[in-house]
PDB file of C-alpha atoms in Angstrom:
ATOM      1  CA  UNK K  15       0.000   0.000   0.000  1.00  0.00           C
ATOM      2  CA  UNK K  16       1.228   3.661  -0.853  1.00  0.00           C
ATOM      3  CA  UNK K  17       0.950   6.112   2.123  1.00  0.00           C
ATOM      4  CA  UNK K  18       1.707  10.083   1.274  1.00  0.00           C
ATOM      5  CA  UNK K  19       5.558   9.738   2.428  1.00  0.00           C
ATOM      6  CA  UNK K  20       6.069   7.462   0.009  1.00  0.00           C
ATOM      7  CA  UNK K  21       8.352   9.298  -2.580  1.00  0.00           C
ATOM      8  CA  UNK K  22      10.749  10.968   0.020  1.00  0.00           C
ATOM      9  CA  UNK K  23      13.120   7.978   1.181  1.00  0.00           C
ATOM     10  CA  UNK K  24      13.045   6.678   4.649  1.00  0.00           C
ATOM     11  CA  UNK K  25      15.535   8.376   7.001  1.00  0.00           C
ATOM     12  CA  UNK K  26      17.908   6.074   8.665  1.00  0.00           C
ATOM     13  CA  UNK K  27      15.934   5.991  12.339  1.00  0.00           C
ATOM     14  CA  UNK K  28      12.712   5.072  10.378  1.00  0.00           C
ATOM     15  CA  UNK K  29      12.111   1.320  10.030  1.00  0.00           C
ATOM     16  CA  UNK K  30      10.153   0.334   6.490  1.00  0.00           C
ATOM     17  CA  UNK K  31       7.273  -2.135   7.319  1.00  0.00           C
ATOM     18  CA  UNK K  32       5.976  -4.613   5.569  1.00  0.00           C
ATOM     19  CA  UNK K  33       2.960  -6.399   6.663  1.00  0.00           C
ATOM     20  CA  UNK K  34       2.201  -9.842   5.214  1.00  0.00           C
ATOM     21  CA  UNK K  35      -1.607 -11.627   4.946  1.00  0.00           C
ATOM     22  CA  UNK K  36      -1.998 -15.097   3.136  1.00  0.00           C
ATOM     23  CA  UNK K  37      -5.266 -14.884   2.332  1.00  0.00           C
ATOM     24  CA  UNK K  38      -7.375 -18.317   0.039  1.00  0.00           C
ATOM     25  CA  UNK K  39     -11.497 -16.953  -0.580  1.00  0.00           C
ATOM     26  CA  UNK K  40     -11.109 -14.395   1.988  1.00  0.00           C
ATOM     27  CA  UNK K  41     -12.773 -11.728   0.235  1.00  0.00           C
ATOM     28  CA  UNK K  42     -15.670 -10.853   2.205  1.00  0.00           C
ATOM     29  CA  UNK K  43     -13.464 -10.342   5.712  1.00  0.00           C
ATOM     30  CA  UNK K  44     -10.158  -9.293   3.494  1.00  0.00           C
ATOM     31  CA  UNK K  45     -11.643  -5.690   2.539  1.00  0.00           C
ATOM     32  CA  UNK K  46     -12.060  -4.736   6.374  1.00  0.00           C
ATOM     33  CA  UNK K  47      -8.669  -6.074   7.212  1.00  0.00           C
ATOM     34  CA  UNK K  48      -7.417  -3.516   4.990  1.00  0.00           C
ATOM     35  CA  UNK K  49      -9.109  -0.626   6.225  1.00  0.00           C
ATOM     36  CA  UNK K  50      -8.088  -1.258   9.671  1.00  0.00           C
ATOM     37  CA  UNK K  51      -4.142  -1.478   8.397  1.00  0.00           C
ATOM     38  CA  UNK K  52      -5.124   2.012   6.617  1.00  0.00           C
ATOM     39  CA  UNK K  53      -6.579   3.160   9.727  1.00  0.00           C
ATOM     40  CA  UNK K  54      -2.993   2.779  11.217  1.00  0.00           C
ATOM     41  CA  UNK K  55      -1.314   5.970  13.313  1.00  0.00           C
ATOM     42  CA  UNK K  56       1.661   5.003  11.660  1.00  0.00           C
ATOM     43  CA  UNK K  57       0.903   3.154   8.275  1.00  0.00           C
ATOM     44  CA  UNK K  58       2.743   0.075   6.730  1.00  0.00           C
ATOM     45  CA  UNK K  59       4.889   1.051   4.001  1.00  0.00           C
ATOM     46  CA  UNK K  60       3.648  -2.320   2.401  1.00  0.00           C
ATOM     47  CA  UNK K  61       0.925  -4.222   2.655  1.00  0.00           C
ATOM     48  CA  UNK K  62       0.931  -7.867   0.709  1.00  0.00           C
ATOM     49  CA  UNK K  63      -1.491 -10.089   0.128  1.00  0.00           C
ATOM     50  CA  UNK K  64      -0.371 -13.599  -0.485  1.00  0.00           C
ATOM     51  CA  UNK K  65      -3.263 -14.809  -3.149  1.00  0.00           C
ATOM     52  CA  UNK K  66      -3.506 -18.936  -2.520  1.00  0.00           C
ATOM     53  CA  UNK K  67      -5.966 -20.037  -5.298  1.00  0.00           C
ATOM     54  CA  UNK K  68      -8.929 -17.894  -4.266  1.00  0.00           C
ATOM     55  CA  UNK K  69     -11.644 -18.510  -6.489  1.00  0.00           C
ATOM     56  CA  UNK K  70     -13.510 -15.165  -5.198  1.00  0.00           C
ATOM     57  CA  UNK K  71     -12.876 -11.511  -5.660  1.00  0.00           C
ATOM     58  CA  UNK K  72     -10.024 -11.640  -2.688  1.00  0.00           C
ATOM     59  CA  UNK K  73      -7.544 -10.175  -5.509  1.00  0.00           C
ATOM     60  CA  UNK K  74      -9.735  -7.807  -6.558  1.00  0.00           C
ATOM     61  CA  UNK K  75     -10.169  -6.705  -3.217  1.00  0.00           C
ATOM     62  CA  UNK K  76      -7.149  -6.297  -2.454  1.00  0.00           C
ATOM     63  CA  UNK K  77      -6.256  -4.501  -5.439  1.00  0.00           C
ATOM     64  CA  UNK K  78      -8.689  -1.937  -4.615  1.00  0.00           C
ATOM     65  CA  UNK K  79      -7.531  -1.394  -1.487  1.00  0.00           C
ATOM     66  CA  UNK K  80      -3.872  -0.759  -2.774  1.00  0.00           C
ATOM     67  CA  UNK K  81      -2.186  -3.615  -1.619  1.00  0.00           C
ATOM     68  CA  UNK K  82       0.223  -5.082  -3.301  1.00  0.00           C
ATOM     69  CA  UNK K  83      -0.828  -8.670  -4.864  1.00  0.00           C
ATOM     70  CA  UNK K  84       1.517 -11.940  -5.082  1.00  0.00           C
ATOM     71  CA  UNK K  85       0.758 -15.251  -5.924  1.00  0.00           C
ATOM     72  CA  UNK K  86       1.470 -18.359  -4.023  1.00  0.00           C
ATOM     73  CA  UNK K  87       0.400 -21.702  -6.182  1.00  0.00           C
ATOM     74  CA  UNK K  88       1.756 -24.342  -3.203  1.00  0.00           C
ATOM     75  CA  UNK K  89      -1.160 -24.898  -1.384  1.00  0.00           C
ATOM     76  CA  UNK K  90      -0.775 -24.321   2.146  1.00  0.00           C
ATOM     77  CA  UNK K  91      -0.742 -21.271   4.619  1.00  0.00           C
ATOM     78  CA  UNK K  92       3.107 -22.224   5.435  1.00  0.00           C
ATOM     79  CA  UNK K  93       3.978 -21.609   1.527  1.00  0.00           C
ATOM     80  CA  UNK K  94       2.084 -18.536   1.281  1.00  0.00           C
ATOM     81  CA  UNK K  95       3.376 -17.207   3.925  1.00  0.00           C
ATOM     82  CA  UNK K  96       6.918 -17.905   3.676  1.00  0.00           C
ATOM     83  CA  UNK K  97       5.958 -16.675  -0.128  1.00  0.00           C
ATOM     84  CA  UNK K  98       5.039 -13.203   0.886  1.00  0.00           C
ATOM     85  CA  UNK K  99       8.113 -12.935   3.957  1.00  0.00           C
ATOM     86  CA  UNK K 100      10.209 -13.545   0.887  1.00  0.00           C
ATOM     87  CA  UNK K 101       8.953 -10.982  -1.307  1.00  0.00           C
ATOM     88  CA  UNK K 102       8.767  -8.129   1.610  1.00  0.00           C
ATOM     89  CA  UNK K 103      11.012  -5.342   1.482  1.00  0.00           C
ATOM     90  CA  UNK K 104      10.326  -4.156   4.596  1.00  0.00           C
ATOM     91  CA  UNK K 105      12.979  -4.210   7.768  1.00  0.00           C
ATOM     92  CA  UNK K 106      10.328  -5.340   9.815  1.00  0.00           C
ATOM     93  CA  UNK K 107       8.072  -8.020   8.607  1.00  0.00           C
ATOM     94  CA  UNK K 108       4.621  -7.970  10.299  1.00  0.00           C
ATOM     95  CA  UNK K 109       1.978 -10.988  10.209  1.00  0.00           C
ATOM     96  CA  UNK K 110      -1.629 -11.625  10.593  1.00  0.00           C
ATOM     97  CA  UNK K 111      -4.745 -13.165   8.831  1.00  0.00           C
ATOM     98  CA  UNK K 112      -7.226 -11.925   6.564  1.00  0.00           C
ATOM     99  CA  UNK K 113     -10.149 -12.168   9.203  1.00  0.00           C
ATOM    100  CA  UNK K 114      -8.340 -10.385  11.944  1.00  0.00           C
ATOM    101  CA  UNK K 115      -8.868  -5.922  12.897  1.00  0.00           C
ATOM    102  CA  UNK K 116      -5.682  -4.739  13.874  1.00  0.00           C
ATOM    103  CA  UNK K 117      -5.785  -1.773  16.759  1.00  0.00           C
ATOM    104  CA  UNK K 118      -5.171   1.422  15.175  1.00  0.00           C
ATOM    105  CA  UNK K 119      -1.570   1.253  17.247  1.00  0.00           C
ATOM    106  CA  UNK K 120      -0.641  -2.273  16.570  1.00  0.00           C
ATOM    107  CA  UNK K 121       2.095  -1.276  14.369  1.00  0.00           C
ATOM    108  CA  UNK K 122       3.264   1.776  16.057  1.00  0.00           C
ATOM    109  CA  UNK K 123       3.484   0.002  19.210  1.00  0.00           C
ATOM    110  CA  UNK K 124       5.525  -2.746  17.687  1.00  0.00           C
ATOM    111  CA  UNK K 125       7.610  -0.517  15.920  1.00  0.00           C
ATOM    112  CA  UNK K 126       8.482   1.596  18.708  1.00  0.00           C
ATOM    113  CA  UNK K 127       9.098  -1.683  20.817  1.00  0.00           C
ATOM    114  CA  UNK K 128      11.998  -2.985  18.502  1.00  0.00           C
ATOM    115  CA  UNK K 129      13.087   0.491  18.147  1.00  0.00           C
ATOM    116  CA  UNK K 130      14.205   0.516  22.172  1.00  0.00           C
ATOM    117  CA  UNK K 131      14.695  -3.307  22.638  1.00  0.00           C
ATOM    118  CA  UNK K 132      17.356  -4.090  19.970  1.00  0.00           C
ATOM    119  CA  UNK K 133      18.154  -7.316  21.904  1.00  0.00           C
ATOM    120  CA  UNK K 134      14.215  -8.165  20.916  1.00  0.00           C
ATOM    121  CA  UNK K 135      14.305 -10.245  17.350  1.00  0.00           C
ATOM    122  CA  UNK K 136       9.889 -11.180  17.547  1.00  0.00           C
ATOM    123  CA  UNK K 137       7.402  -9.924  18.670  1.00  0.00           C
ATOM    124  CA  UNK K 138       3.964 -11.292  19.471  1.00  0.00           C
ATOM    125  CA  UNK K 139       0.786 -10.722  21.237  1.00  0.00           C
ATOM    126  CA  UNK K 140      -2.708 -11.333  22.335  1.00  0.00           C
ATOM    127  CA  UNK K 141      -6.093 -11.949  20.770  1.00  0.00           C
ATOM    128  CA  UNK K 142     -10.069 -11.497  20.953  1.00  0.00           C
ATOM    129  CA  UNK K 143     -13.032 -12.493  19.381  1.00  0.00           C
ATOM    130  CA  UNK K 144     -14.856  -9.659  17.392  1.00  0.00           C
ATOM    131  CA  UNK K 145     -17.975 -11.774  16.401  1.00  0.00           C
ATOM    132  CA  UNK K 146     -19.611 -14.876  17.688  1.00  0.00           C
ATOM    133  CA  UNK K 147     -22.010 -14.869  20.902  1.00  0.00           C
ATOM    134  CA  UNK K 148     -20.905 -11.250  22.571  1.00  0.00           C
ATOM    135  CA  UNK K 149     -21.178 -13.304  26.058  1.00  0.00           C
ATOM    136  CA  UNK K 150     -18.384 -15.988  25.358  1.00  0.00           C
ATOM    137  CA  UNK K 151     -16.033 -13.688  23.050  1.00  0.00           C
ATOM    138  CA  UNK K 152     -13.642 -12.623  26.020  1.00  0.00           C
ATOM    139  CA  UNK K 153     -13.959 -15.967  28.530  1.00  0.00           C
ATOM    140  CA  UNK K 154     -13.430 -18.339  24.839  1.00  0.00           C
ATOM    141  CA  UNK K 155     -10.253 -15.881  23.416  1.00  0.00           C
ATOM    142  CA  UNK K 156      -8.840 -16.115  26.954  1.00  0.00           C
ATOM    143  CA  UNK K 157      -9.558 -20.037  27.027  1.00  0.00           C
ATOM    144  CA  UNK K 158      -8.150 -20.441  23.598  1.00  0.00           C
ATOM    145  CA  UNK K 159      -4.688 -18.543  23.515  1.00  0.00           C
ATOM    146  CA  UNK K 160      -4.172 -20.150  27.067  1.00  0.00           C
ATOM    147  CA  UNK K 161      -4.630 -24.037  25.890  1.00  0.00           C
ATOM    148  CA  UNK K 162      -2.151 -23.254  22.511  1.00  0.00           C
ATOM    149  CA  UNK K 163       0.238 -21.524  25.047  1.00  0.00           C
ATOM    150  CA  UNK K 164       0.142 -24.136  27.699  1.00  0.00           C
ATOM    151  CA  UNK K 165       0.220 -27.138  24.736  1.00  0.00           C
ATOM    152  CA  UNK K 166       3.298 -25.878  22.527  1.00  0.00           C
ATOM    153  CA  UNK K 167       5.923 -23.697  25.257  1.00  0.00           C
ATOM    154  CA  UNK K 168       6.906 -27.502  26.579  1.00  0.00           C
ATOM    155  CA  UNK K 169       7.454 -28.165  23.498  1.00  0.00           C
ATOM    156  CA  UNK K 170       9.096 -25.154  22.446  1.00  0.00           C
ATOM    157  CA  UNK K 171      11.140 -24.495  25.871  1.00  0.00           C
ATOM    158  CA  UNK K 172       9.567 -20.831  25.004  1.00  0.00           C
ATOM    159  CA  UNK K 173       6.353 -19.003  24.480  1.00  0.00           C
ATOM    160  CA  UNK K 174       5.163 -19.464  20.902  1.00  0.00           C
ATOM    161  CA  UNK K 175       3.964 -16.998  17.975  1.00  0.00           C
ATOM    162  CA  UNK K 176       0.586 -16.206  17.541  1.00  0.00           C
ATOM    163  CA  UNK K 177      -0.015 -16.068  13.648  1.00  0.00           C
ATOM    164  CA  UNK K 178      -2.755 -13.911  13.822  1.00  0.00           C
ATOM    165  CA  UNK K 179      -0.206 -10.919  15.723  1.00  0.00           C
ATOM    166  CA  UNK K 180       3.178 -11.109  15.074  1.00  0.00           C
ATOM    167  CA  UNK K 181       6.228  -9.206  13.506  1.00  0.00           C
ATOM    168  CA  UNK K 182       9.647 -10.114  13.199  1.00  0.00           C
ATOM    169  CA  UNK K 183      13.029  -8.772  12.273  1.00  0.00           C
ATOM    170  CA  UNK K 184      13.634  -9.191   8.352  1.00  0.00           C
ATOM    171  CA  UNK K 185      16.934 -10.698   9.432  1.00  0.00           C
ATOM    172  CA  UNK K 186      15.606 -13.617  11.560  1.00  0.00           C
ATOM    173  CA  UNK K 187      13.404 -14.132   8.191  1.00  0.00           C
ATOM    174  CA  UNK K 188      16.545 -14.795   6.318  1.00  0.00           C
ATOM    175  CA  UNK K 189      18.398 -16.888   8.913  1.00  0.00           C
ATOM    176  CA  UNK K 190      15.479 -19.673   8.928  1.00  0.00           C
ATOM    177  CA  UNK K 191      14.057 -18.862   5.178  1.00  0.00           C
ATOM    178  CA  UNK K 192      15.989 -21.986   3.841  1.00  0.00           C
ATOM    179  CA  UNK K 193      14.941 -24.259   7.134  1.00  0.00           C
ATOM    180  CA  UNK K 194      11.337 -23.455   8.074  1.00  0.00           C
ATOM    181  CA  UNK K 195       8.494 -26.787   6.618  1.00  0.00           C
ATOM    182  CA  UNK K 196       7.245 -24.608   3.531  1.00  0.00           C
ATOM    183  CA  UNK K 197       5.796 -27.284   1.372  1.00  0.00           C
ATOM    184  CA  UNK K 198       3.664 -28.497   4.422  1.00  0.00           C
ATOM    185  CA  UNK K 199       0.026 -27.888   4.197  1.00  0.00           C
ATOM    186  CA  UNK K 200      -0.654 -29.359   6.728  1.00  0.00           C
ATOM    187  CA  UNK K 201       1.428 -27.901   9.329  1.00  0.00           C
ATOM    188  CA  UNK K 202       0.083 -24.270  11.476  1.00  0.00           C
ATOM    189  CA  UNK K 203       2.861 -22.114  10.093  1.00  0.00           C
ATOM    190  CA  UNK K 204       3.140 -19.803  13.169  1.00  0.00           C
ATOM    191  CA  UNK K 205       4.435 -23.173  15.027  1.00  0.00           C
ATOM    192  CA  UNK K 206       6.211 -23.871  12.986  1.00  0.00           C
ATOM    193  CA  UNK K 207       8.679 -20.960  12.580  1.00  0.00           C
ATOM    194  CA  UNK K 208       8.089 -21.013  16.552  1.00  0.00           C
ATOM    195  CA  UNK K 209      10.499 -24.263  16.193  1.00  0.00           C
ATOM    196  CA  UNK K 210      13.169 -22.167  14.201  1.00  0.00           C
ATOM    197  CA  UNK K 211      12.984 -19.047  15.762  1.00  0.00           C
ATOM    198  CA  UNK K 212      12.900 -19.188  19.130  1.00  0.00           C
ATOM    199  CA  UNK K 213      16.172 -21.119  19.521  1.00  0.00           C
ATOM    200  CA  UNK K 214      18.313 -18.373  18.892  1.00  0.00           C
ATOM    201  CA  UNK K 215      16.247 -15.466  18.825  1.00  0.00           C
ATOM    202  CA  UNK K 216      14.264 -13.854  21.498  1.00  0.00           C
ATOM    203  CA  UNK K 217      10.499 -13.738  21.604  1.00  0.00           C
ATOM    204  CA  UNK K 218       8.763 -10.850  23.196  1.00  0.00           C
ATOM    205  CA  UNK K 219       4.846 -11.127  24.091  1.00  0.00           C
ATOM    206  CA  UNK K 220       3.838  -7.591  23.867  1.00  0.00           C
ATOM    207  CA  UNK K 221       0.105  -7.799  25.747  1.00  0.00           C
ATOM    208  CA  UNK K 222      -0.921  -4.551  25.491  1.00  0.00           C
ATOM    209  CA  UNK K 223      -2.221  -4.932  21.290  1.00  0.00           C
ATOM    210  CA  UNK K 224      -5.038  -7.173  21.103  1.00  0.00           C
ATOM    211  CA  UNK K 225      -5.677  -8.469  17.639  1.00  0.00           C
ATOM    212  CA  UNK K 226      -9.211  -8.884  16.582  1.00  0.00           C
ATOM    213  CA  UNK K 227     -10.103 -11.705  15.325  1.00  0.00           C
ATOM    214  CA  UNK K 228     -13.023 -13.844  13.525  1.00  0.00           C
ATOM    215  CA  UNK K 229     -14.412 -16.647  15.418  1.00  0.00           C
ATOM    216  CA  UNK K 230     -14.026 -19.205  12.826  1.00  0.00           C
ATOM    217  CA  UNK K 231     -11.730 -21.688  14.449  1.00  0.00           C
ATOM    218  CA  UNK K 232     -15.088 -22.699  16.164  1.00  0.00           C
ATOM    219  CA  UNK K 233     -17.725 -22.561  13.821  1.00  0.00           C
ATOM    220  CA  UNK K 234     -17.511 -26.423  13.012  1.00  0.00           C
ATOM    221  CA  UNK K 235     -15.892 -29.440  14.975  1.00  0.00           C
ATOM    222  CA  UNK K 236     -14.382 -30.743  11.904  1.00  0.00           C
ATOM    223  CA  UNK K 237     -12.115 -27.195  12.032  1.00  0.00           C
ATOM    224  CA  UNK K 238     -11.264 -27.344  15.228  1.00  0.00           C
ATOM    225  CA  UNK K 239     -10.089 -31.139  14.799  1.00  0.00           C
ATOM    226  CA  UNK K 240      -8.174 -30.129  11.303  1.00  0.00           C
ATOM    227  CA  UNK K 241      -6.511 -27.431  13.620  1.00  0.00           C
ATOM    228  CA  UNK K 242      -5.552 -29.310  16.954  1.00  0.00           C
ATOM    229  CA  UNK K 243      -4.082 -32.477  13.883  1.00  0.00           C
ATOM    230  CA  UNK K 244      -2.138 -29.748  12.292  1.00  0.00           C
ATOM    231  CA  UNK K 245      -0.927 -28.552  15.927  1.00  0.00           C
ATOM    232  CA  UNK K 246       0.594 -32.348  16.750  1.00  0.00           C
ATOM    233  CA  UNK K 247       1.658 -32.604  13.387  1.00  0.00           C
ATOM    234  CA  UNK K 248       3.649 -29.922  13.564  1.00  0.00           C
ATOM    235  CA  UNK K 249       5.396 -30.712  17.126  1.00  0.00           C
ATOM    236  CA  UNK K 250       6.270 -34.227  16.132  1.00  0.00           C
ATOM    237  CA  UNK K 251       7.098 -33.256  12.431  1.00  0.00           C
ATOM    238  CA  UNK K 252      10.622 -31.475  14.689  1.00  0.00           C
ATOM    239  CA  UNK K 253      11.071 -34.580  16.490  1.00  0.00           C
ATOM    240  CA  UNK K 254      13.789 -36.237  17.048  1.00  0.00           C
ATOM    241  CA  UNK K 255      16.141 -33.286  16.658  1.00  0.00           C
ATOM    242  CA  UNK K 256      13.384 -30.991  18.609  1.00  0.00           C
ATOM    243  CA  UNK K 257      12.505 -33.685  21.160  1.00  0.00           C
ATOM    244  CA  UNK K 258      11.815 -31.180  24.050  1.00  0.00           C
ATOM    245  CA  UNK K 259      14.978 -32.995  26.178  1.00  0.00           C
ATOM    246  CA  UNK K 260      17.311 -32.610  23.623  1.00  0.00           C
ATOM    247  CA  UNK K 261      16.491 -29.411  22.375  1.00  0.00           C
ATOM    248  CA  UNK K 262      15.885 -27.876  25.718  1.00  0.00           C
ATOM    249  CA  UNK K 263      19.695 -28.767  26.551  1.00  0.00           C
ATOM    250  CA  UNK K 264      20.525 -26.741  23.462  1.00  0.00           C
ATOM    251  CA  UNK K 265      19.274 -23.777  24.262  1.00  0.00           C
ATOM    252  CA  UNK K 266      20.177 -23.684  27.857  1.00  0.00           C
ATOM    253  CA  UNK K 267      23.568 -24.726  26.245  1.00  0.00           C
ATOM    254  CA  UNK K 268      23.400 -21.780  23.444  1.00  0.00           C
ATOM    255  CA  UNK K 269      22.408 -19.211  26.615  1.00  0.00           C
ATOM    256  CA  UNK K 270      24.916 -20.231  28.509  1.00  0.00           C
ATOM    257  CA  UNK K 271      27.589 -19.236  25.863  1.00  0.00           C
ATOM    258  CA  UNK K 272      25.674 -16.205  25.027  1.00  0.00           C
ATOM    259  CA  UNK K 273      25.725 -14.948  28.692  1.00  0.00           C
ATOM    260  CA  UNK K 274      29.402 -16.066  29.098  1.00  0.00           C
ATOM    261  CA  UNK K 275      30.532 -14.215  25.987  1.00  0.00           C
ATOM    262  CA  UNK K 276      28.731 -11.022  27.122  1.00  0.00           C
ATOM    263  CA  UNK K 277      30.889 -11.095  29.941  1.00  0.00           C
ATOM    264  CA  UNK K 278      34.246 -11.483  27.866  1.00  0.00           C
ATOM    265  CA  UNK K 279      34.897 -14.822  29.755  1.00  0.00           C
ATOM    266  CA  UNK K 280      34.700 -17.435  26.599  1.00  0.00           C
ATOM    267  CA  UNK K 281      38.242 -17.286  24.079  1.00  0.00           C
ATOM    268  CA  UNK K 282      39.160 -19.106  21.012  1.00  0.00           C
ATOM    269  CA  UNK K 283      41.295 -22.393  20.810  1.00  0.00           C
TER     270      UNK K 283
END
């Protein structure tokens, strides 16, 4: 998406974002998306839309709306994805789903975040419901981002990424491009680069920018099954390299030598 600043050059405190949305027959959810990313206080400097065989007018949407329009013919929310971090220009490389209404400071907040944590590679942060019963929104969001929490940080030895709200360094993109399960369709791809990232990289959870979100996981039980296989799949799919023993030792091991080497007390043989 253009914004009005776009023909003077960034200066070199100003970080160029680029936010990413894989998006398959999302049209009818896609075209509010948008407006709330150009209802930002500070606007991306790209927006991409990750097309994934939509058969509806979720390109045409898009286009409308300004955003920029690649296609992704893998099938799969891991290949589009990966697919659009690729293509983004931006030095920080948000995420979230077509159904989801960004706060109007989701990116500021962010931005200003990695701007005064530089030891912060990934962010991530909450969720609630914006449709559904208005009684069970808040109690089933809460339930929800508690059970994927408490069922993936053994796994991970850390807290995990929330594909809905995230944004990440364009250089931790590049160091796990080559590595991350892209040809999966059947893995979730937030877990996924959970597994690569948060080895070496630290993972903030910045609580204070909800992401809205559609209530869709729920609407059938066949869904929510297809999601909780794809979560499993996706844990064991790392295993036996990512065993939670094995790779727990690593990163205590890999902290460790981080913490040492801060402290000048590590030397070369």
């Amino acid at each position: 998406m253009h914004t009005e600043n776009q023909s003077m050059p960034p200066s070199p405190q100003r970080a160029v974002v680029s936010v990413v949305i894989p998006v398959k027959n999302d049209s009818a959810v896609l075209g509010r998306c948008l407006r709330a990313l150009g209802a930002q206080t500070r606007p991306a400097d790209e927006i991409i839309v990750v097309d994934n065989g939509s058969s509806d007018d979720s390109v045409r949407t898009a286009e409308v709306a300004g955003a920029t329009v690649i296609y992704c013919p893998e099938p799969g929310i891991p290949a589009a994805s990966s697919r659009g971090y690729d293509f983004a220009t931006g030095d920080l490389i948000f995420r979230l789903d077509a159904d989801c209404v960004p706060p109007e400071s989701w990116i500021a907040s962010s931005v200003n975040y990695f701007a005064h944590h530089t030891d912060v590679s990934v962010l991530t942060g909450p969720a609630r419901f914006i449709d559904g019963p208005a009684a069970i929104r808040v109690p089933l969001s809460a339930i929800y981002l508690s059970i994927y929490t408490l069922m993936t940080a053994p796994a991970l030895g850390h807290r995990p990424l929330f594909g809905s709200n995230f944004a990440m360094r364009r250089e931790v993109w590049q160091s796990v491009r080559t590595s991350v399960h892209r040809d999966d369709p059947e893995l979730h791809d937030d877990l996924d680069l959970s597994f690569h990232i948060g080895e070496r990289h630290h993972v903030q959870y910045l609580k204070s920018e909800a992401m809205g979100m559609s209530m869709r996981p729920f609407r059938s039980m066949s869904s929510f099954r297809r999601r909780t296989y794809r979560g499993f799949r996706t844990v064991t799919v790392h295993w036996p390299r990512d065993f939670p023993p094995h790779r727990w030792f690593r990163m205590v091991t890999l902290q460790c030598r981080s913490r040492l080497a801060s402290l000048g007390l590590t030397h070369e043989h």
